[in-house]
Amino acid sequence: MTEADEDRQLDALIVGAGLSGLYQLKTLRDLGLNVRVVEAAKGVGGTWYWNRYPGARCDVESLSYSYSFSPELEQEWTWTEKYPTQPEILRYVEHVADRFDLLRDISFETRVTSAVYDERSKRWTVTTGGGDVIDTQFLIMATGCLSVSKAPEVPGAERFQGPTYHTGHWPHEGVDFTGMRLGVIGTGSSGIQSIPILAEQAREMTVFQRTPNFSMPAGNRPLAAQEVADMKENYREWRAAQRASGFGVPVPAPTESAMDVSEHDRTAKYQAGWDQGNLVGVLTAYTDTLTSKEANDTAAGFVRDKIRSKVHDPEVAETLCPTSFPYGTKRPCLDTGYYETFNSDHVHLVDLRKTPLQEITESGIRTSEAEYEVDAIVFATGFDAMTGALTAVDIRGRGGVALKEKWGEGPRSYLGLAVAGFPNLFTITGPSSPSVLSNMIVSIEQHVEWVTDAIAYLREHGHTEIDATTEAEDGWVAHVEEVGNHTLYPTADSWYMGSNVPGKPRVFMAYIGGVGPYADRITEIADNGYEGFTLS
Ligand code: FAD
Ligand code: N01
């Protein structure tokens, strides 16, 4: 067999060279498989390759948002900031790719467009945008939960005479908005991170806000040499705690209801959480923040008061206060000077709830009330999250059934890892796993290792095919829904619910059962000979 044939006749094909795809490549290569990665981008990094907008950084602390699989890597790499910037994370991912010699098995600038399962050969035929055809036994979609960017559904963008940018695919050379009138649409995490920096450049900046978000100060800072050294000494214990935790970040479990304490004590506790400068301090202060509206209102009220205390103009402050969803049910944000930005005379806020966006014109953005002339537009409008990258590929399982059709009323998956009727296909951090409700690198490692073990098991036992049963899948979907319905998450219009994309079914797409309990369940399933799967 020639080298070219070997690249087209694989044991496993991995789609995506982000944190998931790279680690999956390493583990399957270590297993002795003939495995390759195909990646649409020109380089590794996934999220951290694409999202180069000013201010892009992680909001999980660097010492936790890093791979745990290699103690040597942990010791070699030294993070410099509490919350690492996109360039620092990208350097880390590139270092990992080099250190483990991964690049030789990755084809860049290659987008998978279709994958068809052949029931007789029990193999996938995968086609790329360039017309290459790859034959593989296992197909692993490491395509990311937030990798398909979403434009605002406003007519006229093509007419606009100036440049437009989406935070999710920012130009590598950067953009200088100095002296410009800038319009920014979107106030999720990407908007909230970039707006303060964009405002420093722009002559005039108008922010178009449809829904305000809850954001807390990140308290970012350089890491002290001693805290890095301490973590390096204790990494093993920390990693174990991460894996057993609820959100992939170890925090003390709350013990009491927000309603069982005095207002004075509650405020003090929220303040302590706020001062930590992280996503979990306020969120996990009490047992019922995410399950009781009454309890949640106390946390939401605390954050709203903080917003009011930062923004000088009371009307602007009220517009920035979220009231339409419970705190935490849309992904909360961490910021550096976001609310304070609106105290600058050259920064303006337009409330799209009062004056909806109507169109983009040749020279600006028109709402129901006015036209705002701008020289450039930044779309911080988010992603077709969790299912977008999977349904963008024409994936056909048994009987030629299309994944997109099967998921017509919302994603159906067994454990977020496999889809009944789509044998030998695995999804890393797929819908109905903890994925986006966690420090994702923890969930990624969990899934990659589970898939690797499953493939090793199949090979050891002489099996060539694994498929989830419909019964197991139905049971898991019902469980995910039931657990979700015990929380306030389904009450929000969020990308977790698919509600940011017009026409997308309204389904809570993540599993809120907790990273640790979920890991126990999937391990148990494997230990029981892959319960809920048919192996043949
Ligand atoms: P990705 O990094 O999305 O990589 C998927 C890759 O697949 C991409 O490179 C894409 O080009 C490629 N791909 C997709 N479809 C195809 C196709 N058909 N053919 C070929 N290639 C394809 N998570 C956290 O836990 N903490 C954070 O602080 C955090 N911050 C974030 C900040 C931003 C701006 C964004 C967008 C996300 C953030 N996330 C964060 C989530 C982040 O996506 C994950 O933490 C993690 O990086 C995902 O890695 P991945 O490899 O699974 O997916
Ligand atoms: O996207 P978003 P994002 N007209 O969907 C608005 C991760 N992340 O890129 O809320 C007008 O959150 C939309 O309004 P609404 C993190 O998981 C992390 O910011 O739908 N407005 C919203 O305000 C995050 O949650 C970091 O009403 C429109 C915004 O655009 C996820 O990625 C940084 C519109 C989109 O917000 C996505 O974040 C960045 C329209 N037609 C990202 N369409 C960290 O800090 C959309 N909007 C680690």
XYZ file of C-alpha atoms and ligand atoms in Angstrom:
637
model
C 0.000 0.000 0.000
C 1.406 3.442 -0.870
C 1.535 6.271 1.639
C -1.333 7.999 -0.171
C -3.441 4.825 0.080
C -2.673 4.596 3.788
C -3.995 8.125 4.199
C -7.243 7.157 2.485
C -7.763 3.731 4.108
C -7.865 4.404 7.794
C -8.720 2.732 11.041
C -9.935 6.084 12.313
C -10.547 9.528 10.895
C -10.826 12.445 13.286
C -12.515 15.626 12.081
C -11.141 18.752 13.781
C -7.724 19.694 15.170
C -8.779 21.585 18.286
C -8.133 20.378 21.825
C -10.378 17.349 21.186
C -8.973 16.224 17.859
C -5.336 16.573 18.900
C -5.686 14.495 22.035
C -7.792 11.927 20.163
C -5.052 11.629 17.545
C -2.463 11.005 20.236
C -4.456 8.312 22.044
C -5.458 6.407 18.916
C -1.951 6.585 17.534
C -0.680 5.236 20.856
C -3.153 2.383 20.402
C -1.458 1.521 17.104
C -4.230 2.663 14.774
C -3.713 4.101 11.323
C -5.365 7.416 12.121
C -5.509 10.883 10.584
C -7.071 14.248 11.340
C -8.659 16.546 8.802
C -9.101 20.187 9.722
C -10.730 23.041 7.817
C -8.332 25.649 9.245
C -4.733 26.252 8.267
C -3.481 25.329 11.720
C -4.294 23.591 14.990
C -6.200 25.141 17.884
C -9.877 25.116 16.867
C -11.575 27.810 18.968
C -8.190 29.335 19.746
C -7.228 29.403 16.077
C -10.413 31.123 14.904
C -11.378 33.535 17.698
C -8.642 36.174 17.489
C -10.771 39.196 18.312
C -9.284 41.799 20.668
C -9.696 40.684 24.263
C -10.283 37.007 23.471
C -9.259 34.898 26.402
C -10.354 31.980 28.477
C -12.644 32.433 31.459
C -11.561 29.255 33.172
C -8.248 29.728 34.939
C -5.204 28.674 32.926
C -3.999 26.245 35.584
C -7.289 24.379 35.159
C -7.868 24.927 31.431
C -4.999 22.739 30.291
C -4.515 19.064 29.446
C -4.025 16.674 32.323
C -2.962 13.617 30.325
C 0.775 14.301 30.452
C 2.447 15.112 33.793
C 5.577 16.030 31.818
C 3.652 18.575 29.747
C 2.199 20.030 32.939
C 5.655 20.520 34.365
C 7.177 21.946 31.174
C 4.504 24.510 30.386
C 4.242 27.668 32.476
C 1.134 29.834 32.236
C 1.638 33.549 32.735
C -1.849 34.880 33.548
C -4.813 33.838 35.646
C -6.938 33.946 32.480
C -4.756 33.260 29.447
C -5.163 35.235 26.252
C -6.068 33.592 22.963
C -2.443 33.915 21.686
C -1.090 32.217 24.808
C -3.585 29.346 24.551
C -2.841 28.957 20.851
C 0.898 28.815 21.630
C 0.130 26.083 24.168
C -1.900 24.052 21.663
C 0.814 24.455 19.037
C 3.382 23.340 21.592
C 1.303 20.227 22.326
C 1.050 19.440 18.606
C 4.835 19.743 18.271
C 5.741 17.997 21.465
C 3.711 14.905 20.599
C 4.655 15.062 16.909
C 1.016 15.325 15.840
C 1.304 17.532 12.771
C 2.449 14.757 10.439
C -0.972 13.119 10.665
C -3.095 16.227 10.114
C -4.399 17.482 6.761
C -5.154 21.206 7.045
C -7.436 23.281 4.854
C -9.560 20.198 4.388
C -13.255 20.341 5.204
C -15.332 17.192 5.520
C -18.587 17.609 3.626
C -20.172 14.171 3.791
C -19.843 10.805 5.507
C -21.809 7.737 4.461
C -21.906 4.446 6.374
C -21.690 1.220 4.432
C -23.518 -1.476 6.395
C -21.801 -4.314 4.544
C -18.205 -3.238 5.001
C -19.044 -1.560 8.345
C -16.980 1.418 7.292
C -17.471 5.093 6.576
C -16.865 6.771 3.240
C -15.907 10.352 3.956
C -15.709 13.062 1.307
C -13.931 16.390 1.613
C -14.658 19.730 0.005
C -11.707 19.160 -2.329
C -13.227 15.891 -3.549
C -10.919 13.505 -1.655
C -12.550 10.287 -0.533
C -11.396 8.613 2.671
C -12.425 5.148 3.793
C -12.371 4.645 7.557
C -13.644 2.190 10.106
C -14.205 4.743 12.856
C -15.261 8.341 12.370
C -14.707 10.706 15.264
C -16.311 14.110 15.065
C -14.153 16.470 17.132
C -15.780 19.378 15.371
C -16.461 21.572 18.408
C -19.564 22.921 20.148
C -18.868 26.537 19.195
C -17.226 26.348 15.803
C -19.936 27.387 13.346
C -20.354 31.121 13.597
C -23.756 32.711 13.209
C -24.423 35.937 11.339
C -27.247 38.162 12.596
C -30.363 37.421 10.667
C -30.676 40.988 9.393
C -31.115 41.827 5.730
C -28.613 44.013 3.935
C -25.188 42.964 5.250
C -23.930 42.517 1.681
C -24.865 46.107 0.844
C -22.751 47.662 3.578
C -19.858 49.591 2.002
C -17.426 49.283 4.900
C -15.691 46.201 6.325
C -17.528 43.704 8.535
C -15.985 41.210 10.939
C -17.280 38.252 12.950
C -15.546 37.612 16.270
C -15.528 33.883 15.462
C -13.299 34.248 12.411
C -11.220 37.316 13.053
C -8.432 38.302 10.601
C -5.033 36.976 11.656
C -3.337 40.285 10.972
C -5.702 42.085 13.377
C -7.827 45.138 12.674
C -7.209 48.725 13.690
C -10.402 50.726 14.224
C -8.592 53.916 15.200
C -10.592 56.978 14.192
C -13.549 54.930 12.966
C -17.220 54.937 13.842
C -17.824 51.344 14.846
C -21.034 49.348 15.264
C -20.973 46.190 17.387
C -23.916 43.788 17.318
C -24.054 41.271 20.152
C -23.384 41.322 23.883
C -22.542 37.710 24.744
C -19.094 36.640 25.993
C -17.355 37.639 22.742
C -18.964 41.091 22.704
C -18.339 41.642 26.400
C -14.655 40.726 26.055
C -14.021 42.773 22.928
C -16.158 45.906 23.468
C -13.864 47.573 26.066
C -10.832 47.183 23.799
C -12.652 48.139 20.614
C -13.895 51.249 22.421
C -10.304 52.294 23.101
C -9.698 52.364 19.352
C -12.928 53.663 17.879
C -13.796 57.337 17.541
C -17.466 56.565 18.145
C -18.843 53.195 19.105
C -22.451 52.050 19.089
C -23.300 48.753 20.757
C -26.502 47.081 19.566
C -27.813 44.949 22.408
C -30.688 42.507 22.080
C -30.305 40.804 25.459
C -28.090 42.094 28.264
C -25.940 39.505 29.986
C -24.749 38.922 33.537
C -21.045 39.663 33.709
C -18.578 39.822 36.588
C -15.104 41.290 36.789
C -12.473 38.690 35.909
C -9.852 40.107 38.250
C -7.262 38.968 35.760
C -3.614 39.286 36.813
C -0.198 37.807 36.141
C 0.354 34.523 37.938
C 2.890 34.583 40.750
C 5.794 32.177 40.384
C 4.917 30.600 43.711
C 1.308 29.770 42.803
C 2.464 28.160 39.566
C 5.062 26.153 41.497
C 2.442 25.109 44.066
C 0.098 23.942 41.341
C 2.873 22.054 39.589
C 3.522 20.231 42.828
C -0.141 19.390 43.362
C -1.381 18.944 39.821
C -2.304 15.257 40.257
C -4.650 15.928 43.177
C -6.105 18.965 41.409
C -6.789 17.033 38.209
C -8.531 14.249 40.119
C -10.696 16.844 41.846
C -11.518 18.496 38.513
C -12.700 15.202 37.085
C -14.913 14.491 40.070
C -16.418 17.978 40.213
C -19.719 19.328 38.898
C -18.420 21.847 36.375
C -14.859 20.591 35.825
C -13.528 23.126 38.324
C -13.247 22.022 41.947
C -15.318 24.210 44.275
C -16.669 23.524 47.740
C -20.177 22.078 47.410
C -22.858 24.483 48.700
C -24.770 23.236 51.691
C -27.670 25.617 52.176
C -30.502 27.267 50.323
C -30.246 30.959 49.521
C -33.646 31.310 51.184
C -32.493 29.883 54.523
C -30.103 32.709 55.328
C -30.558 36.381 56.130
C -30.235 38.974 53.403
C -27.142 40.303 55.149
C -25.392 36.904 55.131
C -26.470 36.228 51.563
C -25.059 39.503 50.297
C -21.794 38.831 52.145
C -21.529 35.413 50.537
C -22.286 36.739 47.063
C -19.699 39.446 47.616
C -17.114 36.828 48.548
C -18.008 34.882 45.376
C -17.857 38.071 43.320
C -14.425 38.911 44.709
C -13.053 35.561 43.544
C -13.340 36.826 39.970
C -14.572 33.568 38.455
C -17.704 32.042 36.957
C -18.566 29.832 39.896
C -18.182 32.049 42.968
C -21.723 33.478 42.916
C -23.258 30.622 40.917
C -22.379 27.926 43.437
C -22.865 29.968 46.606
C -26.153 28.198 47.392
C -27.699 24.842 46.570
C -30.714 26.226 44.733
C -29.419 29.058 42.530
C -30.068 27.048 39.396
C -33.222 25.300 40.569
C -35.358 27.891 42.351
C -36.443 31.150 40.753
C -36.824 32.741 44.165
C -33.266 31.831 45.158
C -31.969 32.787 41.742
C -33.584 36.212 41.979
C -31.373 37.004 44.967
C -28.184 36.289 42.981
C -29.524 38.104 39.903
C -30.457 41.100 42.055
C -26.975 41.175 43.562
C -25.344 41.303 40.108
C -27.824 43.900 38.834
C -26.956 46.138 41.785
C -23.292 45.811 40.848
C -24.093 46.883 37.291
C -26.038 49.912 38.566
C -23.115 50.877 40.776
C -20.701 50.892 37.842
C -22.700 52.705 35.160
C -23.190 56.455 35.701
C -26.277 57.010 33.520
C -29.216 55.297 35.298
C -31.079 54.691 32.042
C -28.061 53.045 30.419
C -27.510 51.026 33.595
C -31.081 49.686 33.500
C -30.688 48.774 29.828
C -27.567 46.785 30.750
C -29.359 44.898 33.552
C -30.568 41.433 32.513
C -34.131 40.731 33.603
C -35.476 38.296 31.016
C -33.776 35.092 32.197
C -32.496 33.643 35.471
C -28.871 34.267 36.415
C -26.609 31.495 35.075
C -29.090 30.048 32.572
C -27.387 31.839 29.714
C -23.648 31.460 30.004
C -22.439 34.120 32.436
C -19.454 36.232 31.398
C -16.285 37.555 32.962
C -15.099 40.952 31.865
C -12.427 43.565 32.243
C -14.061 46.982 32.346
C -17.162 46.098 30.317
C -19.798 48.118 32.173
C -17.395 51.002 32.769
C -16.982 51.307 28.988
C -20.507 52.717 28.793
C -19.421 55.690 30.932
C -17.367 57.009 28.003
C -18.987 59.777 25.991
C -18.105 58.165 22.672
C -19.795 54.818 23.527
C -23.530 54.505 22.893
C -25.942 51.701 23.696
C -28.950 50.843 21.543
C -31.623 48.641 23.095
C -32.853 46.370 20.314
C -35.733 45.183 22.493
C -37.198 48.674 22.325
C -36.078 49.526 18.812
C -35.519 46.289 16.845
C -32.827 45.882 14.248
C -34.348 46.281 10.808
C -31.587 46.250 8.259
C -28.001 46.953 7.451
C -27.753 49.739 4.937
C -24.924 50.914 2.690
C -23.656 53.196 5.397
C -24.796 51.780 8.682
C -27.337 49.965 10.832
C -31.023 50.845 10.890
C -33.343 50.121 13.785
C -37.062 50.834 13.958
C -36.132 54.266 15.312
C -33.003 55.542 13.565
C -30.146 54.846 11.193
C -26.703 54.746 12.795
C -23.916 55.580 10.358
C -20.789 53.503 10.938
C -17.506 52.861 9.108
C -17.193 49.216 10.192
C -19.346 46.560 11.841
C -18.347 43.816 14.261
C -20.753 40.890 14.544
C -20.372 39.303 17.964
C -23.454 37.248 17.214
C -22.304 33.828 18.366
C -22.611 30.334 17.016
C -24.933 27.635 15.799
C -23.861 25.846 18.943
C -23.499 22.182 19.793
C -25.161 20.675 16.734
C -24.143 23.175 14.011
C -20.825 21.574 13.067
C -22.343 18.085 13.066
C -25.378 18.869 10.933
C -23.231 20.943 8.541
C -21.771 17.634 7.354
C -24.085 15.338 5.394
C -23.742 12.334 7.706
C -25.734 9.261 6.681
C -26.052 6.185 8.850
C -27.913 2.887 8.437
C -30.441 2.894 5.616
C -29.064 6.191 4.321
C -30.774 8.104 7.141
C -29.358 11.628 7.445
C -28.257 12.824 10.884
C -29.869 16.158 10.107
C -33.224 14.429 9.586
C -32.867 12.267 12.676
C -32.176 15.438 14.657
C -34.989 17.390 13.000
C -36.745 17.875 16.340
C -33.557 18.214 18.363
C -30.425 16.140 18.875
C -30.820 12.527 20.016
C -27.679 10.911 21.308
C -26.633 8.162 23.666
C -24.422 9.796 26.313
C -23.468 12.575 23.905
C -20.972 10.077 22.512
C -22.876 8.013 19.961
C -26.026 8.147 17.839
C -28.227 5.077 17.324
C -28.190 4.026 13.677
C -24.810 5.679 13.075
C -22.388 2.878 13.969
C -18.676 3.460 14.523
C -19.336 7.198 14.800
C -18.334 9.064 17.953
C -18.973 12.676 18.877
C -16.567 14.397 21.269
C -18.524 16.592 23.696
C -21.638 15.823 21.681
C -25.093 17.106 22.633
C -26.502 15.629 25.865
C -23.113 15.389 27.549
C -21.844 17.959 30.126
C -19.657 19.622 27.458
C -20.424 23.341 27.440
C -21.636 23.276 31.057
C -18.117 22.457 32.159
C -14.497 23.433 31.948
C -14.465 21.883 28.523
C -10.995 20.431 28.514
C -12.021 18.115 31.347
C -15.020 16.887 29.368
C -12.911 16.586 26.246
C -10.336 14.360 27.953
C -13.104 12.269 29.476
C -14.685 11.644 26.064
C -11.450 11.082 24.177
C -10.325 8.489 26.718
C -13.713 6.764 26.703
C -13.708 6.518 22.885
C -10.137 5.217 22.902
C -11.008 2.549 25.469
C -14.113 1.573 23.473
C -12.107 1.108 20.284
C -9.442 -0.874 22.185
C -12.186 -3.079 23.644
C -13.725 -3.748 20.238
C -10.376 -4.730 18.808
C -9.495 -6.950 21.757
C -12.834 -8.752 21.485
C -12.775 -9.162 17.723
C -15.676 -6.772 17.069
C -15.782 -4.476 14.066
C -18.917 -2.478 14.811
C -20.455 -0.597 17.741
C -23.887 1.004 17.619
C -26.033 2.529 20.336
C -29.445 0.918 20.698
C -32.502 3.094 20.168
C -33.811 2.070 23.606
C -30.613 3.184 25.333
C -30.616 6.418 23.388
C -34.280 7.103 24.207
C -33.567 6.433 27.870
C -30.608 8.808 27.908
C -32.488 11.559 26.070
C -35.337 11.259 28.594
C -32.868 11.343 31.503
C -31.106 14.444 30.145
C -34.459 16.170 29.721
C -35.656 15.178 33.163
C -32.494 16.424 34.868
C -32.614 19.619 32.805
C -36.229 20.201 33.761
C -35.289 20.212 37.438
C -33.310 23.351 36.713
C -34.091 26.822 35.417
C -31.999 26.365 32.250
C -34.940 25.507 29.971
C -36.697 28.739 30.942
C -34.120 30.908 29.150
C -33.815 31.730 25.473
C -30.188 30.704 25.160
C -27.902 28.949 22.751
C -28.023 25.984 25.174
C -31.679 25.776 24.082
C -30.993 26.441 20.411
C -33.072 29.607 20.634
C -30.396 31.887 19.140
C -30.820 30.266 15.728
C -34.155 30.908 14.017
C -36.008 27.663 13.342
C -33.742 25.518 15.525
C -35.748 23.140 17.750
C -36.015 24.284 21.342
C -34.252 21.567 23.320
C -31.850 21.818 26.272
C -28.806 20.340 24.575
C -26.399 19.790 27.455
C -26.373 17.431 30.441
C -26.475 19.179 33.800
C -25.948 16.018 35.853
C -22.337 17.066 36.598
C -18.979 16.107 35.134
C -18.109 13.694 37.969
C -21.393 11.754 38.107
C -21.466 11.641 34.304
C -17.923 10.196 34.245
C -19.006 7.521 36.746
C -21.968 6.606 34.532
C -20.040 6.292 31.281
C -17.293 4.309 33.022
C -19.881 1.957 34.485
C -21.431 1.490 31.051
C -18.026 0.558 29.622
C -17.250 -1.729 32.553
C -20.541 -3.549 31.926
C -19.412 -4.469 28.415
C -20.787 -1.316 26.782
C -24.314 -1.472 28.081
C -26.800 0.074 25.676
C -24.604 -0.631 22.674
C -24.692 -3.497 20.195
C -21.240 -4.851 19.436
C -20.731 -7.151 16.457
P -12.966 23.373 18.532
O -11.893 24.063 19.232
O -14.164 24.136 18.135
O -12.325 22.677 17.262
C -13.102 22.068 16.275
C -12.339 22.122 14.975
O -13.052 21.350 14.022
C -12.222 23.517 14.407
O -10.875 23.842 14.205
C -12.974 23.457 13.088
O -12.355 24.213 12.080
C -12.927 21.981 12.784
N -14.055 21.538 11.960
C -15.370 21.677 12.233
N -16.100 21.126 11.245
C -15.228 20.628 10.352
C -15.372 19.940 9.130
N -16.576 19.629 8.636
N -14.260 19.574 8.453
C -13.018 19.870 8.945
N -12.828 20.527 10.111
C -13.915 20.899 10.791
N -14.407 26.565 27.075
C -14.019 26.518 28.357
O -14.114 25.476 28.989
N -13.507 27.617 28.962
C -13.370 28.802 28.324
O -12.940 29.780 28.914
C -13.770 28.878 26.956
N -13.637 30.011 26.250
C -14.078 30.062 24.959
C -13.930 31.241 24.256
C -14.412 31.336 22.961
C -14.215 32.590 22.192
C -15.098 30.242 22.382
C -15.675 30.337 21.006
C -15.217 29.049 23.080
C -14.692 28.940 24.360
N -14.757 27.761 25.081
C -14.316 27.711 26.373
C -15.246 26.539 24.453
C -14.138 25.928 23.548
O -14.737 25.772 22.309
C -13.626 24.618 24.139
O -13.073 24.868 25.416
C -12.572 23.891 23.319
O -11.591 24.735 22.822
C -13.221 23.080 22.213
O -12.259 22.279 21.593
P -12.721 21.260 20.456
O -11.486 20.693 19.890
O -13.722 20.324 20.989
O -13.496 22.148 19.389
O -22.124 34.349 21.390
P -23.503 34.494 22.216
P -20.641 34.637 21.899
N -29.785 40.549 16.279
O -24.483 33.635 21.506
C -26.711 38.663 19.831
C -18.065 30.918 24.570
N -17.199 32.084 24.695
O -19.741 34.455 20.731
O -28.811 37.011 23.528
C -29.299 41.108 17.389
O -23.311 34.260 23.650
C -27.235 37.816 20.947
O -28.444 38.316 21.437
P -29.470 37.312 22.209
C -19.080 30.936 25.697
O -19.480 29.636 25.966
C -16.484 32.226 25.825
O -20.591 35.871 22.619
O -29.579 36.076 21.346
N -28.491 40.501 18.233
C -26.070 37.891 21.925
O -26.078 39.092 22.621
C -20.170 31.750 25.073
O -21.409 31.641 25.703
C -15.699 33.330 26.002
O -30.697 38.045 22.300
C -28.138 39.250 17.935
C -24.872 37.865 20.987
O -25.334 38.329 19.725
C -20.173 31.218 23.658
O -18.786 31.012 23.357
C -15.631 34.298 25.027
C -28.599 38.602 16.777
C -24.293 36.487 20.814
O -23.858 36.012 22.041
C -20.783 32.137 22.645
O -20.384 33.474 22.923
C -16.373 34.129 23.885
C -29.468 39.304 15.933
N -29.980 38.748 14.849
C -17.155 33.015 23.727
N -28.079 37.360 16.751
C -14.961 33.506 27.246
O -14.962 34.550 27.856
C -27.318 37.244 17.855
N -27.363 38.387 18.562
C -14.252 32.381 27.758
